[in-house]
CSV table of C-alpha atoms in Angstrom, one decimal:
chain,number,residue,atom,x,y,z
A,29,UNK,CA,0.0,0.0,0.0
A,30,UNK,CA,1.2,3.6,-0.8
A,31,UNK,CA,1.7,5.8,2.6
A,32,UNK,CA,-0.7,9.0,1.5
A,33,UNK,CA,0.7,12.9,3.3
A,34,UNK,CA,-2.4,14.7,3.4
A,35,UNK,CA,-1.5,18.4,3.6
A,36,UNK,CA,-0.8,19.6,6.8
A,37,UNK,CA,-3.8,21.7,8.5
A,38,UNK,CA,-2.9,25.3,9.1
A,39,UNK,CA,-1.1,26.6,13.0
A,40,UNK,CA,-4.1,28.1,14.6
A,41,UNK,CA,-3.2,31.6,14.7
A,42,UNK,CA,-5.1,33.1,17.6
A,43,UNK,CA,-4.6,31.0,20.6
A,44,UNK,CA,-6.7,32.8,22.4
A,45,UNK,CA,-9.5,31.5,20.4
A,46,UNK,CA,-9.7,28.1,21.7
A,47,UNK,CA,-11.3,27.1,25.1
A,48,UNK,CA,-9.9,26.4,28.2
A,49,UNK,CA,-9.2,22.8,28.7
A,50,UNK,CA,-12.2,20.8,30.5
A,51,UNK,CA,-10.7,20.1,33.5
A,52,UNK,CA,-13.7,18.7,34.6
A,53,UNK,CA,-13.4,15.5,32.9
A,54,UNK,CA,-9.6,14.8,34.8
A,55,UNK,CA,-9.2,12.8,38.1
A,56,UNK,CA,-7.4,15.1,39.1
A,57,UNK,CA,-6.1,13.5,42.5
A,58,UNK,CA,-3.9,11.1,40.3
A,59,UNK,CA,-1.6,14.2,39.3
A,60,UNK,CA,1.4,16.3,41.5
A,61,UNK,CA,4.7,17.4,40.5
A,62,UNK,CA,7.2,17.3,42.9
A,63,UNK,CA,8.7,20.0,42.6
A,64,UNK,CA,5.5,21.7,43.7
A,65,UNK,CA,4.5,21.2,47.2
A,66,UNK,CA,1.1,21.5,47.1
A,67,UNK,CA,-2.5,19.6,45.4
A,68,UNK,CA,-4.6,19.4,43.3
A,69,UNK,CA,-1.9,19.8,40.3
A,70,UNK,CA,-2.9,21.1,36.8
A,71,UNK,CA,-0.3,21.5,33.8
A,72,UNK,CA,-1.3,24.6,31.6
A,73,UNK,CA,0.2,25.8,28.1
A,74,UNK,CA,0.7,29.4,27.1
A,75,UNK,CA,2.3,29.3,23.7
A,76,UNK,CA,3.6,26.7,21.7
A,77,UNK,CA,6.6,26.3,19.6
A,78,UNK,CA,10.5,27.5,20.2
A,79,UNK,CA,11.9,30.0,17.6
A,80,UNK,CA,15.3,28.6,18.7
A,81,UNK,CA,17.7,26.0,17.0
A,82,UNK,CA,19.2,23.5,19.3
A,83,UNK,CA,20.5,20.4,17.3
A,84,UNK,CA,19.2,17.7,19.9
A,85,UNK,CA,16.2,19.4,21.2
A,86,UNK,CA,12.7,17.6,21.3
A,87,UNK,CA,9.8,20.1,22.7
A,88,UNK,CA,6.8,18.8,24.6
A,89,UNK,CA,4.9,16.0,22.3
A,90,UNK,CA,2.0,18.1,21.0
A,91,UNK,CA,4.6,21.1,19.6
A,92,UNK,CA,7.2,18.6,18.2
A,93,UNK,CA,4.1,16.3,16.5
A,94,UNK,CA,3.3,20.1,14.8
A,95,UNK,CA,6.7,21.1,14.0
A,96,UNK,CA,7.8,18.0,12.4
A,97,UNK,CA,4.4,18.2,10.1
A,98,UNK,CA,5.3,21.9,9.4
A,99,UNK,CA,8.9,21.4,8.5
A,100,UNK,CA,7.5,18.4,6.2
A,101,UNK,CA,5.9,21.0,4.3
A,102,UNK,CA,8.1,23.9,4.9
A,103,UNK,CA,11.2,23.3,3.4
A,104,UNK,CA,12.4,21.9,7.1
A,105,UNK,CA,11.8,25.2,8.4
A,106,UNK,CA,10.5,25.6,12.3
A,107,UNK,CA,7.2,26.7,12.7
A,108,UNK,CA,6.6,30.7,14.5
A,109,UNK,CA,6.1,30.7,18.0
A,110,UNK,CA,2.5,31.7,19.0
A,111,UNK,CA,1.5,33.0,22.2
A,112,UNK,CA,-1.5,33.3,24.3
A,113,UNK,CA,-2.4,36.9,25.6
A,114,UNK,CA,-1.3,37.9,29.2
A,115,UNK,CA,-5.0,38.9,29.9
A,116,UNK,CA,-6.0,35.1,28.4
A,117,UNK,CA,-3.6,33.3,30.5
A,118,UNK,CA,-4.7,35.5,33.6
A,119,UNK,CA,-8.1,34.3,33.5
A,120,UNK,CA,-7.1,30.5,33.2
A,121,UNK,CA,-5.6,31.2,36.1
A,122,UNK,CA,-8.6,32.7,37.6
A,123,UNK,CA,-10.6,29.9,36.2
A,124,UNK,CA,-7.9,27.3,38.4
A,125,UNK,CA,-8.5,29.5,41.3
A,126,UNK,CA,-12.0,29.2,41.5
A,127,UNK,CA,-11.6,25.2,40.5
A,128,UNK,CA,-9.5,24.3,43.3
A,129,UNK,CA,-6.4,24.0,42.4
A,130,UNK,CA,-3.6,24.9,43.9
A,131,UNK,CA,-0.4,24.3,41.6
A,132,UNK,CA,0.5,24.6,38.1
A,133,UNK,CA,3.2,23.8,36.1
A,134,UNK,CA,3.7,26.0,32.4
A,135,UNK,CA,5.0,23.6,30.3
A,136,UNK,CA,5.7,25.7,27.1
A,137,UNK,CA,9.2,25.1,25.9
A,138,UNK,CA,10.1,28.8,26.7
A,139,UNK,CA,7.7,30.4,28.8
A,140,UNK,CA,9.7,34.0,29.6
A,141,UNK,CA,9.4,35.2,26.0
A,142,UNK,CA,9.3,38.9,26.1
A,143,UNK,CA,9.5,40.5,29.4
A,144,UNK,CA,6.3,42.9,29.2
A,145,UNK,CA,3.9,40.2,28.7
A,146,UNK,CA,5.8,37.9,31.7
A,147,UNK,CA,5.4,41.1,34.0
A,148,UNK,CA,1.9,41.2,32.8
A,149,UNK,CA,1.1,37.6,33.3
A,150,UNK,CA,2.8,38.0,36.8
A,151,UNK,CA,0.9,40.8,37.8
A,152,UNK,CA,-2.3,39.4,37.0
A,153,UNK,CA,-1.6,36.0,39.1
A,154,UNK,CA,0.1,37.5,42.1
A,155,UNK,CA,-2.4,37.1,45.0
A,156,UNK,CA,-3.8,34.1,43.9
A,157,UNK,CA,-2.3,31.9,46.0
A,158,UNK,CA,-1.3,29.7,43.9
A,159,UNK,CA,2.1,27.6,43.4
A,160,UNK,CA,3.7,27.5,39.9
A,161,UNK,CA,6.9,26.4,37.8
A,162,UNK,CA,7.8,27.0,34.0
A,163,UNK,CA,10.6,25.9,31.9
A,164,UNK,CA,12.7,28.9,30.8
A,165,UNK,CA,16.0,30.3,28.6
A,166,UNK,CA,18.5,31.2,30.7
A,167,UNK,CA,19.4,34.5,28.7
A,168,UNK,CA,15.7,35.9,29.3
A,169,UNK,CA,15.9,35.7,33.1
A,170,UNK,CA,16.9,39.1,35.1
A,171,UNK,CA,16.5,40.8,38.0
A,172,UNK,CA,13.1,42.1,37.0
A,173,UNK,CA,11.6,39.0,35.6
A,174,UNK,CA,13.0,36.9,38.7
A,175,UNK,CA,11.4,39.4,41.2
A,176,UNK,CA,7.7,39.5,39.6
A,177,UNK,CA,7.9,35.8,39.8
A,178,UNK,CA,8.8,35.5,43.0
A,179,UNK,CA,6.3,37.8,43.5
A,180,UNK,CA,3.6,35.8,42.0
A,181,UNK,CA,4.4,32.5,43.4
A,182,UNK,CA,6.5,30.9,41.0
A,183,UNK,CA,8.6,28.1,43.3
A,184,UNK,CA,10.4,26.8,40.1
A,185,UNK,CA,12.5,27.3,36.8
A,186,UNK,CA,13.7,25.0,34.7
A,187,UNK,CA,16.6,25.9,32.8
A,188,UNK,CA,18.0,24.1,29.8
A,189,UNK,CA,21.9,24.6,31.0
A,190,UNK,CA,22.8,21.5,28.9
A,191,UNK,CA,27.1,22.2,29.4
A,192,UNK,CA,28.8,24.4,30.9
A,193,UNK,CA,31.1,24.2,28.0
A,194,UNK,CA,31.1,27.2,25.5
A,195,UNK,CA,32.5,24.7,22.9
A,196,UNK,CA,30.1,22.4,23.5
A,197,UNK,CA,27.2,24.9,23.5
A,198,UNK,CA,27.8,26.4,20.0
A,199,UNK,CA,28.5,22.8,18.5
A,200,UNK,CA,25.2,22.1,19.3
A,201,UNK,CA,23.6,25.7,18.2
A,202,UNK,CA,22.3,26.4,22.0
A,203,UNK,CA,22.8,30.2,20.7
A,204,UNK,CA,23.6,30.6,24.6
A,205,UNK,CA,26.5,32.0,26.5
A,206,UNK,CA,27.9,30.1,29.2
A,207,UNK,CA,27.9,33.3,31.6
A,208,UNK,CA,23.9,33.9,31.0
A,209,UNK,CA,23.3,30.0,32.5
A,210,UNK,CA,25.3,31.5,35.7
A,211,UNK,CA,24.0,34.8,35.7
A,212,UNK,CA,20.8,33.4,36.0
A,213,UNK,CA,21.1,30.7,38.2
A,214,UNK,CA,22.5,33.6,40.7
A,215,UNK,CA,19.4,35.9,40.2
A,216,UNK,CA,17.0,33.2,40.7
A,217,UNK,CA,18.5,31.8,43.6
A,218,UNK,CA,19.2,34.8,45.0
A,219,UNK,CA,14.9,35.7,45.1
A,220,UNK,CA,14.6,32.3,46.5
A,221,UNK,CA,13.3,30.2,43.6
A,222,UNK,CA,13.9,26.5,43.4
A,223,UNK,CA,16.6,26.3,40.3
A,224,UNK,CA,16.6,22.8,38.2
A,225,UNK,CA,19.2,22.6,35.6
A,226,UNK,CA,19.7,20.6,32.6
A,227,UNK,CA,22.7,18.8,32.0
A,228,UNK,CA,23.5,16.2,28.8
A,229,UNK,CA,25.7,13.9,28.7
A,230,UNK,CA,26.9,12.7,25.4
A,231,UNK,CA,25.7,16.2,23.7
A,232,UNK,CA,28.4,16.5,21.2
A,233,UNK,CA,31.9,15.1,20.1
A,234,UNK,CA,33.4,18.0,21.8
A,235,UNK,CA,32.4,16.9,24.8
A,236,UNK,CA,35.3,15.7,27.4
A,237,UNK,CA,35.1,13.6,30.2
A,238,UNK,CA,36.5,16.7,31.7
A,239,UNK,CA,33.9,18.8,30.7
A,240,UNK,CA,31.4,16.4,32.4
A,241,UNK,CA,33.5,16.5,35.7
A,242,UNK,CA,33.8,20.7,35.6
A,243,UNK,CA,29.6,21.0,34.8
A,244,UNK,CA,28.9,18.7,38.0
A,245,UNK,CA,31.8,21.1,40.0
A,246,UNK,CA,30.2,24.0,39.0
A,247,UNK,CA,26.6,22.6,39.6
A,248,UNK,CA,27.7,21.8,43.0
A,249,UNK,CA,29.4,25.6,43.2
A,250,UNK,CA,26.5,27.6,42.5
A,251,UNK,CA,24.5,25.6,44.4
A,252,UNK,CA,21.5,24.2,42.0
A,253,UNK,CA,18.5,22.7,43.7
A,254,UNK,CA,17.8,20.3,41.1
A,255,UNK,CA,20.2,18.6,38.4
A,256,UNK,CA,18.9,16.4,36.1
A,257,UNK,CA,21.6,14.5,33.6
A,258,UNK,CA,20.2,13.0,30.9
A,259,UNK,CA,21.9,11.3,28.0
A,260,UNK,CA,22.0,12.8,24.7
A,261,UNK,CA,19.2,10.5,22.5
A,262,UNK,CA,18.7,11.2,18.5
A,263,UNK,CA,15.1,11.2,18.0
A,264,UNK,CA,14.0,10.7,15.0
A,265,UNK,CA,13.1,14.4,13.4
A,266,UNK,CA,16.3,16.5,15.3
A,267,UNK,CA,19.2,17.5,13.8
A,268,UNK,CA,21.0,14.8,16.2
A,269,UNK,CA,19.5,12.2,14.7
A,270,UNK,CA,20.5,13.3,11.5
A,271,UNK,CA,24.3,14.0,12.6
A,272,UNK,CA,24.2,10.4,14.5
A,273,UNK,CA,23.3,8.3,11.5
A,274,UNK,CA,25.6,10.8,8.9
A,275,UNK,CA,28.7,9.7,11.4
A,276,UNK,CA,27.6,6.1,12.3
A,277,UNK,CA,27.4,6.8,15.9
């Protein structure tokens, strides 16, 4: 039988458009994240895609199902990064209060996009009482953004450190410098949220067991709550993947 590739459908453009999930229909007691202390747990989405170019990178299931269909019919390229309004976020937030729950994690690749609509978002969740986490770049974390998140109850940020390694970092297109990652570790540490980092193993060929060795050191240095190592895996659709099988690895 011949494999048929219907065209793609087209990126819904206004996010804002679509309804709020139905939380209703969750048992919603099954679900915590422990990095959160407190239940009942909700995840929540507030834009989708990464406008970045990391060779190894997979984003959360539904944006990397969209992106490989959109690069399929895109001449491989990504597609744009959409975001929900500040106001729209605000009243799922609202809408969570009045539900019951109690913690949230954001799971869009990049949550801190631009600063004015984080400060926005913040401003319009602070007093809620609720607890919340997000996954974030290190280079758009600063003073500001860490103290309106603080301020708003955020206990958590994920940051995709990967290496400590500058070499390592540009071999792999992390368009990140290795002084940002510290920077922000310090600032968000310093207004008392939780810091998990990132760290691969097995990233790149440039990659030295000494390398490992110095990212645990300085992990241990700038005191990160959370490490989690992963090993480097080429997933079918990455760059990686594409760079493992070229060189037989």
């Amino acid at each position: 039988d011949t494999a048929i590739d219907n065209p793609m459908r087209p990126l819904v453009e206004d996010l804002d458009a679509l309804p709020l999930p139905a939380r209703h229909l969750l048992k919603r007691d099954l679900y915590y994240n422990p990095k959160l202390t407190k239940r009942p747990f909700t995840a929540l989405q507030t834009s989708r895609n990464c406008s970045y170019r990391c060779l190894f990178c997979v984003p959360n299931s539904y944006n990397f199902a969209r992106e490989l269909e959109f690069r399929r019919h895109n001449q491989n390229k990504k597609p744009p990064v959409r975001k929900r309004s500040a106001d729209n976020v605000i009243q799922e937030f609202r809408l969570l209060k009045e539900e019951g729950y109690r913690s949230v994690s954001i799971i869009d690749d990049q949550f801190l996009w631009d600063e004015a609509r984080t400060i926005s978002i913040c401003n319009g969740i602070t007093g809620l009482g609720i607890e919340w986490g997000c996954l974030a770049r290190a280079d758009h974390v600063n003073e500001n953004v860490a103290k309106h998140l603080a301020k708003a109850g955020c206990r958590y940020v994920d940051l995709g450190v990967e290496s400590f390694s500058q070499l390592v970092l540009d071999d792999v297109r992390k368009d990140l410098k290795v002084e940002k990652s510290i920077e922000a570790i310090s600032i968000l540490k310093e207004y008392k949220i939780l810091v998990k980092i990132n760290l691969v193993l097995g990233i790149s060929p440039l990659q030295t067991r000494a390398d490992i060795k110095e990212d645990i050191r300085l992990a241990r240095k700038l005191n990160v709550d959370v490490v989690m190592f992963t090993l480097a895996t080429p997933f079918p659709g990455t760059d990686f993947y594409q760079r493992a099988k070229e060189n037989n690895w």
